[in-house]
Amino acid sequence: MENQEKKVIADIKKYAKMGQMDAVKVMAKDLVRTRRYVKKFIMMKANIQAVSLKIQTLRSNNQMAQAMKGVTKAMQTMNKQLKLPQIQKIMMEFERQSEIMDMKEEMMSDAIDDAMGDEDDEEESDAIVSQVLDELGLSIGDEISALPGTGGSLSVSTKEKGKVAAAEGVSDADADLQARLDNLRRE
């Protein structure tokens, strides 16, 4: 269109020099019409781009809505599958079984330690502590004498343990387990 406009302007100049004013007026009207069409084409191009942008925006919004729909369905499915009371019951049972296993492991470890007589390990560890304190210029006797005394015995008889357990409201199962542990320790 722009090339055609340049050609029309050149023709208008040419015919004006030749003195043909009627042809110049017709060509001037063509030039005005051509310029109008150029403006209309530019406007149409801008409108088409605007519509294209709107369509692209609508398509993006639709894709986002579809994605949200899928996420919502997945969340609904997960919420239906999660049964909180059942999960809570399972967790409580797990905790209970874990505590029982820990108690049994501790009892077995104590029984093995008692059976194996790991008193040598304690004597060896005391020797290492004494050596380290000697290297530092300290004495374990000084440290122990600085501690306040209790004035009582640390050992408690089995009968007294049973009385303490009963006084504290320990269940029969726990008392039974304690009695078994005490029997294992004596053997």
PDB file of N, CA, C and O in Angstrom, residues 84-144:
ATOM      1  N   LEU A  84      -8.883 -40.099  60.271  1.00  0.00           N
ATOM      2  CA  LEU A  84      -8.080 -39.647  61.406  1.00  0.00           C
ATOM      3  C   LEU A  84      -8.203 -40.547  62.635  1.00  0.00           C
ATOM      4  O   LEU A  84      -7.187 -40.863  63.250  1.00  0.00           O
ATOM      5  N   PRO A  85      -9.402 -40.984  63.034  1.00  0.00           N
ATOM      6  CA  PRO A  85      -9.462 -41.851  64.219  1.00  0.00           C
ATOM      7  C   PRO A  85      -8.661 -43.142  64.028  1.00  0.00           C
ATOM      8  O   PRO A  85      -7.966 -43.586  64.936  1.00  0.00           O
ATOM      9  N   GLN A  86      -8.745 -43.712  62.824  1.00  0.00           N
ATOM     10  CA  GLN A  86      -8.021 -44.951  62.565  1.00  0.00           C
ATOM     11  C   GLN A  86      -6.507 -44.702  62.585  1.00  0.00           C
ATOM     12  O   GLN A  86      -5.754 -45.474  63.181  1.00  0.00           O
ATOM     13  N   ILE A  87      -6.065 -43.610  61.981  1.00  0.00           N
ATOM     14  CA  ILE A  87      -4.634 -43.290  61.977  1.00  0.00           C
ATOM     15  C   ILE A  87      -4.149 -43.007  63.395  1.00  0.00           C
ATOM     16  O   ILE A  87      -3.071 -43.444  63.798  1.00  0.00           O
ATOM     17  N   GLN A  88      -4.969 -42.310  64.178  1.00  0.00           N
ATOM     18  CA  GLN A  88      -4.606 -42.003  65.557  1.00  0.00           C
ATOM     19  C   GLN A  88      -4.491 -43.303  66.369  1.00  0.00           C
ATOM     20  O   GLN A  88      -3.554 -43.463  67.155  1.00  0.00           O
ATOM     21  N   LYS A  89      -5.413 -44.235  66.143  1.00  0.00           N
ATOM     22  CA  LYS A  89      -5.372 -45.515  66.848  1.00  0.00           C
ATOM     23  C   LYS A  89      -4.102 -46.286  66.468  1.00  0.00           C
ATOM     24  O   LYS A  89      -3.434 -46.853  67.333  1.00  0.00           O
ATOM     25  N   ILE A  90      -3.764 -46.276  65.187  1.00  0.00           N
ATOM     26  CA  ILE A  90      -2.555 -46.966  64.729  1.00  0.00           C
ATOM     27  C   ILE A  90      -1.316 -46.350  65.367  1.00  0.00           C
ATOM     28  O   ILE A  90      -0.419 -47.062  65.831  1.00  0.00           O
ATOM     29  N   MET A  91      -1.263 -45.029  65.420  1.00  0.00           N
ATOM     30  CA  MET A  91      -0.102 -44.355  66.002  1.00  0.00           C
ATOM     31  C   MET A  91       0.022 -44.656  67.500  1.00  0.00           C
ATOM     32  O   MET A  91       1.129 -44.844  68.007  1.00  0.00           O
ATOM     33  N   MET A  92      -1.104 -44.693  68.184  1.00  0.00           N
ATOM     34  CA  MET A  92      -1.067 -45.006  69.619  1.00  0.00           C
ATOM     35  C   MET A  92      -0.589 -46.441  69.834  1.00  0.00           C
ATOM     36  O   MET A  92       0.206 -46.711  70.741  1.00  0.00           O
ATOM     37  N   GLU A  93      -1.062 -47.381  69.001  1.00  0.00           N
ATOM     38  CA  GLU A  93      -0.630 -48.773  69.118  1.00  0.00           C
ATOM     39  C   GLU A  93       0.860 -48.896  68.805  1.00  0.00           C
ATOM     40  O   GLU A  93       1.581 -49.628  69.474  1.00  0.00           O
ATOM     41  N   PHE A  94       1.310 -48.162  67.794  1.00  0.00           N
ATOM     42  CA  PHE A  94       2.739 -48.162  67.458  1.00  0.00           C
ATOM     43  C   PHE A  94       3.565 -47.677  68.638  1.00  0.00           C
ATOM     44  O   PHE A  94       4.585 -48.265  68.989  1.00  0.00           O
ATOM     45  N   GLU A  95       3.132 -46.593  69.253  1.00  0.00           N
ATOM     46  CA  GLU A  95       3.858 -46.040  70.394  1.00  0.00           C
ATOM     47  C   GLU A  95       3.893 -47.045  71.550  1.00  0.00           C
ATOM     48  O   GLU A  95       4.938 -47.247  72.171  1.00  0.00           O
ATOM     49  N   ARG A  96       2.758 -47.690  71.796  1.00  0.00           N
ATOM     50  CA  ARG A  96       2.684 -48.670  72.883  1.00  0.00           C
ATOM     51  C   ARG A  96       3.619 -49.846  72.606  1.00  0.00           C
ATOM     52  O   ARG A  96       4.395 -50.262  73.487  1.00  0.00           O
ATOM     53  N   GLN A  97       3.568 -50.369  71.388  1.00  0.00           N
ATOM     54  CA  GLN A  97       4.423 -51.508  71.045  1.00  0.00           C
ATOM     55  C   GLN A  97       5.904 -51.113  71.082  1.00  0.00           C
ATOM     56  O   GLN A  97       6.751 -51.905  71.496  1.00  0.00           O
ATOM     57  N   SER A  98       6.207 -49.899  70.668  1.00  0.00           N
ATOM     58  CA  SER A  98       7.589 -49.416  70.703  1.00  0.00           C
ATOM     59  C   SER A  98       8.093 -49.336  72.144  1.00  0.00           C
ATOM     60  O   SER A  98       9.231 -49.714  72.431  1.00  0.00           O
ATOM     61  N   GLU A  99       7.241 -48.856  73.045  1.00  0.00           N
ATOM     62  CA  GLU A  99       7.641 -48.781  74.460  1.00  0.00           C
ATOM     63  C   GLU A  99       7.862 -50.171  75.038  1.00  0.00           C
ATOM     64  O   GLU A  99       8.818 -50.392  75.785  1.00  0.00           O
ATOM     65  N   ILE A 100       6.993 -51.109  74.689  1.00  0.00           N
ATOM     66  CA  ILE A 100       7.144 -52.487  75.186  1.00  0.00           C
ATOM     67  C   ILE A 100       8.454 -53.073  74.672  1.00  0.00           C
ATOM     68  O   ILE A 100       9.208 -53.703  75.424  1.00  0.00           O
ATOM     69  N   MET A 101       8.731 -52.856  73.386  1.00  0.00           N
ATOM     70  CA  MET A 101       9.962 -53.374  72.816  1.00  0.00           C
ATOM     71  C   MET A 101      11.175 -52.740  73.479  1.00  0.00           C
ATOM     72  O   MET A 101      12.165 -53.429  73.780  1.00  0.00           O
ATOM     73  N   ASP A 102      11.135 -51.448  73.748  1.00  0.00           N
ATOM     74  CA  ASP A 102      12.242 -50.776  74.419  1.00  0.00           C
ATOM     75  C   ASP A 102      12.463 -51.342  75.814  1.00  0.00           C
ATOM     76  O   ASP A 102      13.605 -51.556  76.242  1.00  0.00           O
ATOM     77  N   MET A 103      11.351 -51.592  76.535  1.00  0.00           N
ATOM     78  CA  MET A 103      11.479 -52.163  77.882  1.00  0.00           C
ATOM     79  C   MET A 103      12.102 -53.549  77.815  1.00  0.00           C
ATOM     80  O   MET A 103      13.005 -53.874  78.595  1.00  0.00           O
ATOM     81  N   LYS A 104      11.635 -54.376  76.873  1.00  0.00           N
ATOM     82  CA  LYS A 104      12.181 -55.735  76.755  1.00  0.00           C
ATOM     83  C   LYS A 104      13.654 -55.687  76.368  1.00  0.00           C
ATOM     84  O   LYS A 104      14.457 -56.463  76.887  1.00  0.00           O
ATOM     85  N   GLU A 105      13.998 -54.782  75.469  1.00  0.00           N
ATOM     86  CA  GLU A 105      15.393 -54.654  75.056  1.00  0.00           C
ATOM     87  C   GLU A 105      16.260 -54.238  76.237  1.00  0.00           C
ATOM     88  O   GLU A 105      17.357 -54.775  76.439  1.00  0.00           O
ATOM     89  N   GLU A 106      15.765 -53.306  77.035  1.00  0.00           N
ATOM     90  CA  GLU A 106      16.518 -52.855  78.197  1.00  0.00           C
ATOM     91  C   GLU A 106      16.670 -53.989  79.212  1.00  0.00           C
ATOM     92  O   GLU A 106      17.745 -54.188  79.784  1.00  0.00           O
ATOM     93  N   MET A 107      15.574 -54.750  79.411  1.00  0.00           N
ATOM     94  CA  MET A 107      15.641 -55.872  80.352  1.00  0.00           C
ATOM     95  C   MET A 107      16.639 -56.915  79.872  1.00  0.00           C
ATOM     96  O   MET A 107      17.434 -57.439  80.665  1.00  0.00           O
ATOM     97  N   MET A 108      16.618 -57.218  78.582  1.00  0.00           N
ATOM     98  CA  MET A 108      17.546 -58.208  78.043  1.00  0.00           C
ATOM     99  C   MET A 108      18.987 -57.708  78.152  1.00  0.00           C
ATOM    100  O   MET A 108      19.894 -58.464  78.508  1.00  0.00           O
ATOM    101  N   SER A 109      19.188 -56.434  77.882  1.00  0.00           N
ATOM    102  CA  SER A 109      20.530 -55.861  77.969  1.00  0.00           C
ATOM    103  C   SER A 109      21.043 -55.921  79.406  1.00  0.00           C
ATOM    104  O   SER A 109      22.200 -56.290  79.644  1.00  0.00           O
ATOM    105  N   ASP A 110      20.167 -55.582  80.358  1.00  0.00           N
ATOM    106  CA  ASP A 110      20.572 -55.658  81.764  1.00  0.00           C
ATOM    107  C   ASP A 110      20.886 -57.094  82.164  1.00  0.00           C
ATOM    108  O   ASP A 110      21.863 -57.349  82.882  1.00  0.00           O
ATOM    109  N   ALA A 111      20.049 -58.033  81.712  1.00  0.00           N
ATOM    110  CA  ALA A 111      20.266 -59.435  82.064  1.00  0.00           C
ATOM    111  C   ALA A 111      21.586 -59.935  81.478  1.00  0.00           C
ATOM    112  O   ALA A 111      22.339 -60.650  82.147  1.00  0.00           O
ATOM    113  N   ILE A 112      21.859 -59.547  80.237  1.00  0.00           N
ATOM    114  CA  ILE A 112      23.115 -59.980  79.614  1.00  0.00           C
ATOM    115  C   ILE A 112      24.298 -59.356  80.330  1.00  0.00           C
ATOM    116  O   ILE A 112      25.308 -60.019  80.584  1.00  0.00           O
ATOM    117  N   ASP A 113      24.179 -58.063  80.667  1.00  0.00           N
ATOM    118  CA  ASP A 113      25.263 -57.402  81.389  1.00  0.00           C
ATOM    119  C   ASP A 113      25.516 -58.073  82.726  1.00  0.00           C
ATOM    120  O   ASP A 113      26.666 -58.273  83.131  1.00  0.00           O
ATOM    121  N   ASP A 114      24.416 -58.435  83.438  1.00  0.00           N
ATOM    122  CA  ASP A 114      24.568 -59.107  84.726  1.00  0.00           C
ATOM    123  C   ASP A 114      25.186 -60.485  84.549  1.00  0.00           C
ATOM    124  O   ASP A 114      26.022 -60.912  85.353  1.00  0.00           O
ATOM    125  N   ALA A 115      24.760 -61.204  83.513  1.00  0.00           N
ATOM    126  CA  ALA A 115      25.262 -62.555  83.284  1.00  0.00           C
ATOM    127  C   ALA A 115      26.728 -62.538  82.864  1.00  0.00           C
ATOM    128  O   ALA A 115      27.498 -63.425  83.230  1.00  0.00           O
ATOM    129  N   MET A 116      27.116 -61.548  82.080  1.00  0.00           N
ATOM    130  CA  MET A 116      28.477 -61.485  81.581  1.00  0.00           C
ATOM    131  C   MET A 116      29.435 -60.874  82.586  1.00  0.00           C
ATOM    132  O   MET A 116      30.645 -60.979  82.428  1.00  0.00           O
ATOM    133  N   GLY A 117      28.911 -60.217  83.579  1.00  0.00           N
ATOM    134  CA  GLY A 117      29.769 -59.623  84.598  1.00  0.00           C
ATOM    135  C   GLY A 117      30.668 -58.538  84.024  1.00  0.00           C
ATOM    136  O   GLY A 117      31.882 -58.687  84.008  1.00  0.00           O
ATOM    137  N   ASP A 118      30.067 -57.496  83.534  1.00  0.00           N
ATOM    138  CA  ASP A 118      30.817 -56.409  82.912  1.00  0.00           C
ATOM    139  C   ASP A 118      31.431 -55.468  83.950  1.00  0.00           C
ATOM    140  O   ASP A 118      31.640 -54.296  83.693  1.00  0.00           O
ATOM    141  N   GLU A 119      31.754 -56.006  85.123  1.00  0.00           N
ATOM    142  CA  GLU A 119      32.361 -55.191  86.159  1.00  0.00           C
ATOM    143  C   GLU A 119      33.758 -54.754  85.737  1.00  0.00           C
ATOM    144  O   GLU A 119      34.251 -53.699  86.138  1.00  0.00           O
ATOM    145  N   ASP A 120      34.412 -55.582  84.909  1.00  0.00           N
ATOM    146  CA  ASP A 120      35.754 -55.238  84.428  1.00  0.00           C
ATOM    147  C   ASP A 120      35.703 -53.959  83.605  1.00  0.00           C
ATOM    148  O   ASP A 120      36.622 -53.139  83.672  1.00  0.00           O
ATOM    149  N   ASP A 121      34.632 -53.819  82.812  1.00  0.00           N
ATOM    150  CA  ASP A 121      34.490 -52.612  81.996  1.00  0.00           C
ATOM    151  C   ASP A 121      34.399 -51.378  82.880  1.00  0.00           C
ATOM    152  O   ASP A 121      34.979 -50.331  82.567  1.00  0.00           O
ATOM    153  N   GLU A 122      33.674 -51.510  83.987  1.00  0.00           N
ATOM    154  CA  GLU A 122      33.514 -50.368  84.884  1.00  0.00           C
ATOM    155  C   GLU A 122      34.847 -50.021  85.538  1.00  0.00           C
ATOM    156  O   GLU A 122      35.200 -48.843  85.642  1.00  0.00           O
ATOM    157  N   GLU A 123      35.594 -51.044  85.934  1.00  0.00           N
ATOM    158  CA  GLU A 123      36.902 -50.793  86.532  1.00  0.00           C
ATOM    159  C   GLU A 123      37.844 -50.151  85.516  1.00  0.00           C
ATOM    160  O   GLU A 123      38.591 -49.220  85.839  1.00  0.00           O
ATOM    161  N   GLU A 124      37.769 -50.633  84.276  1.00  0.00           N
ATOM    162  CA  GLU A 124      38.628 -50.091  83.228  1.00  0.00           C
ATOM    163  C   GLU A 124      38.261 -48.631  82.938  1.00  0.00           C
ATOM    164  O   GLU A 124      39.143 -47.788  82.778  1.00  0.00           O
ATOM    165  N   SER A 125      36.957 -48.335  82.895  1.00  0.00           N
ATOM    166  CA  SER A 125      36.531 -46.953  82.638  1.00  0.00           C
ATOM    167  C   SER A 125      36.937 -46.051  83.794  1.00  0.00           C
ATOM    168  O   SER A 125      37.342 -44.905  83.590  1.00  0.00           O
ATOM    169  N   ASP A 126      36.871 -46.571  85.050  1.00  0.00           N
ATOM    170  CA  ASP A 126      37.325 -45.780  86.194  1.00  0.00           C
ATOM    171  C   ASP A 126      38.822 -45.499  86.096  1.00  0.00           C
ATOM    172  O   ASP A 126      39.281 -44.396  86.421  1.00  0.00           O
ATOM    173  N   ALA A 127      39.585 -46.455  85.602  1.00  0.00           N
ATOM    174  CA  ALA A 127      41.031 -46.271  85.455  1.00  0.00           C
ATOM    175  C   ALA A 127      41.322 -45.199  84.409  1.00  0.00           C
ATOM    176  O   ALA A 127      42.216 -44.356  84.598  1.00  0.00           O
ATOM    177  N   ILE A 128      40.571 -45.224  83.323  1.00  0.00           N
ATOM    178  CA  ILE A 128      40.765 -44.212  82.270  1.00  0.00           C
ATOM    179  C   ILE A 128      40.429 -42.831  82.802  1.00  0.00           C
ATOM    180  O   ILE A 128      41.167 -41.861  82.573  1.00  0.00           O
ATOM    181  N   VAL A 129      39.315 -42.720  83.561  1.00  0.00           N
ATOM    182  CA  VAL A 129      38.924 -41.432  84.133  1.00  0.00           C
ATOM    183  C   VAL A 129      40.008 -40.944  85.092  1.00  0.00           C
ATOM    184  O   VAL A 129      40.381 -39.767  85.073  1.00  0.00           O
ATOM    185  N   SER A 130      40.533 -41.832  85.906  1.00  0.00           N
ATOM    186  CA  SER A 130      41.590 -41.453  86.852  1.00  0.00           C
ATOM    187  C   SER A 130      42.831 -40.976  86.106  1.00  0.00           C
ATOM    188  O   SER A 130      43.459 -39.984  86.497  1.00  0.00           O
ATOM    189  N   GLN A 131      43.193 -41.673  85.029  1.00  0.00           N
ATOM    190  CA  GLN A 131      44.367 -41.297  84.247  1.00  0.00           C
ATOM    191  C   GLN A 131      44.185 -39.898  83.660  1.00  0.00           C
ATOM    192  O   GLN A 131      45.098 -39.072  83.713  1.00  0.00           O
ATOM    193  N   VAL A 132      42.989 -39.638  83.092  1.00  0.00           N
ATOM    194  CA  VAL A 132      42.726 -38.328  82.497  1.00  0.00           C
ATOM    195  C   VAL A 132      42.783 -37.243  83.564  1.00  0.00           C
ATOM    196  O   VAL A 132      43.374 -36.177  83.366  1.00  0.00           O
ATOM    197  N   LEU A 133      42.194 -37.510  84.733  1.00  0.00           N
ATOM    198  CA  LEU A 133      42.205 -36.524  85.806  1.00  0.00           C
ATOM    199  C   LEU A 133      43.616 -36.293  86.325  1.00  0.00           C
ATOM    200  O   LEU A 133      43.989 -35.156  86.653  1.00  0.00           O
ATOM    201  N   ASP A 134      44.434 -37.361  86.385  1.00  0.00           N
ATOM    202  CA  ASP A 134      45.822 -37.206  86.808  1.00  0.00           C
ATOM    203  C   ASP A 134      46.598 -36.332  85.828  1.00  0.00           C
ATOM    204  O   ASP A 134      47.417 -35.500  86.232  1.00  0.00           O
ATOM    205  N   GLU A 135      46.324 -36.540  84.524  1.00  0.00           N
ATOM    206  CA  GLU A 135      47.000 -35.733  83.517  1.00  0.00           C
ATOM    207  C   GLU A 135      46.616 -34.263  83.652  1.00  0.00           C
ATOM    208  O   GLU A 135      47.415 -33.372  83.376  1.00  0.00           O
ATOM    209  N   LEU A 136      45.376 -34.020  84.062  1.00  0.00           N
ATOM    210  CA  LEU A 136      44.913 -32.645  84.237  1.00  0.00           C
ATOM    211  C   LEU A 136      45.311 -32.079  85.598  1.00  0.00           C
ATOM    212  O   LEU A 136      45.080 -30.911  85.882  1.00  0.00           O
ATOM    213  N   GLY A 137      45.858 -32.925  86.447  1.00  0.00           N
ATOM    214  CA  GLY A 137      46.293 -32.459  87.765  1.00  0.00           C
ATOM    215  C   GLY A 137      45.165 -32.462  88.771  1.00  0.00           C
ATOM    216  O   GLY A 137      45.236 -31.772  89.779  1.00  0.00           O
ATOM    217  N   LEU A 138      44.125 -33.213  88.485  1.00  0.00           N
ATOM    218  CA  LEU A 138      43.005 -33.296  89.420  1.00  0.00           C
ATOM    219  C   LEU A 138      42.954 -34.680  90.025  1.00  0.00           C
ATOM    220  O   LEU A 138      43.495 -35.638  89.496  1.00  0.00           O
ATOM    221  N   SER A 139      42.252 -34.767  91.086  1.00  0.00           N
ATOM    222  CA  SER A 139      42.082 -36.061  91.730  1.00  0.00           C
ATOM    223  C   SER A 139      40.602 -36.348  91.830  1.00  0.00           C
ATOM    224  O   SER A 139      39.811 -35.471  92.171  1.00  0.00           O
ATOM    225  N   ILE A 140      40.225 -37.584  91.558  1.00  0.00           N
ATOM    226  CA  ILE A 140      38.798 -37.923  91.633  1.00  0.00           C
ATOM    227  C   ILE A 140      38.304 -37.855  93.061  1.00  0.00           C
ATOM    228  O   ILE A 140      37.154 -37.550  93.322  1.00  0.00           O
ATOM    229  N   GLY A 141      39.198 -38.080  93.993  1.00  0.00           N
ATOM    230  CA  GLY A 141      38.824 -37.996  95.407  1.00  0.00           C
ATOM    231  C   GLY A 141      38.430 -36.576  95.773  1.00  0.00           C
ATOM    232  O   GLY A 141      37.509 -36.352  96.539  1.00  0.00           O
ATOM    233  N   ASP A 142      39.158 -35.581  95.222  1.00  0.00           N
ATOM    234  CA  ASP A 142      38.824 -34.181  95.491  1.00  0.00           C
ATOM    235  C   ASP A 142      37.444 -33.853  94.940  1.00  0.00           C
ATOM    236  O   ASP A 142      36.664 -33.150  95.589  1.00  0.00           O
ATOM    237  N   GLU A 143      37.158 -34.342  93.756  1.00  0.00           N
ATOM    238  CA  GLU A 143      35.868 -34.055  93.121  1.00  0.00           C
ATOM    239  C   GLU A 143      34.725 -34.718  93.890  1.00  0.00           C
ATOM    240  O   GLU A 143      33.682 -34.126  94.116  1.00  0.00           O
ATOM    241  N   ILE A 144      34.935 -35.963  94.303  1.00  0.00           N
ATOM    242  CA  ILE A 144      33.876 -36.688  95.001  1.00  0.00           C
ATOM    243  C   ILE A 144      33.666 -36.112  96.395  1.00  0.00           C
ATOM    244  O   ILE A 144      32.540 -35.998  96.859  1.00  0.00           O
TER     245      ILE A 144
END
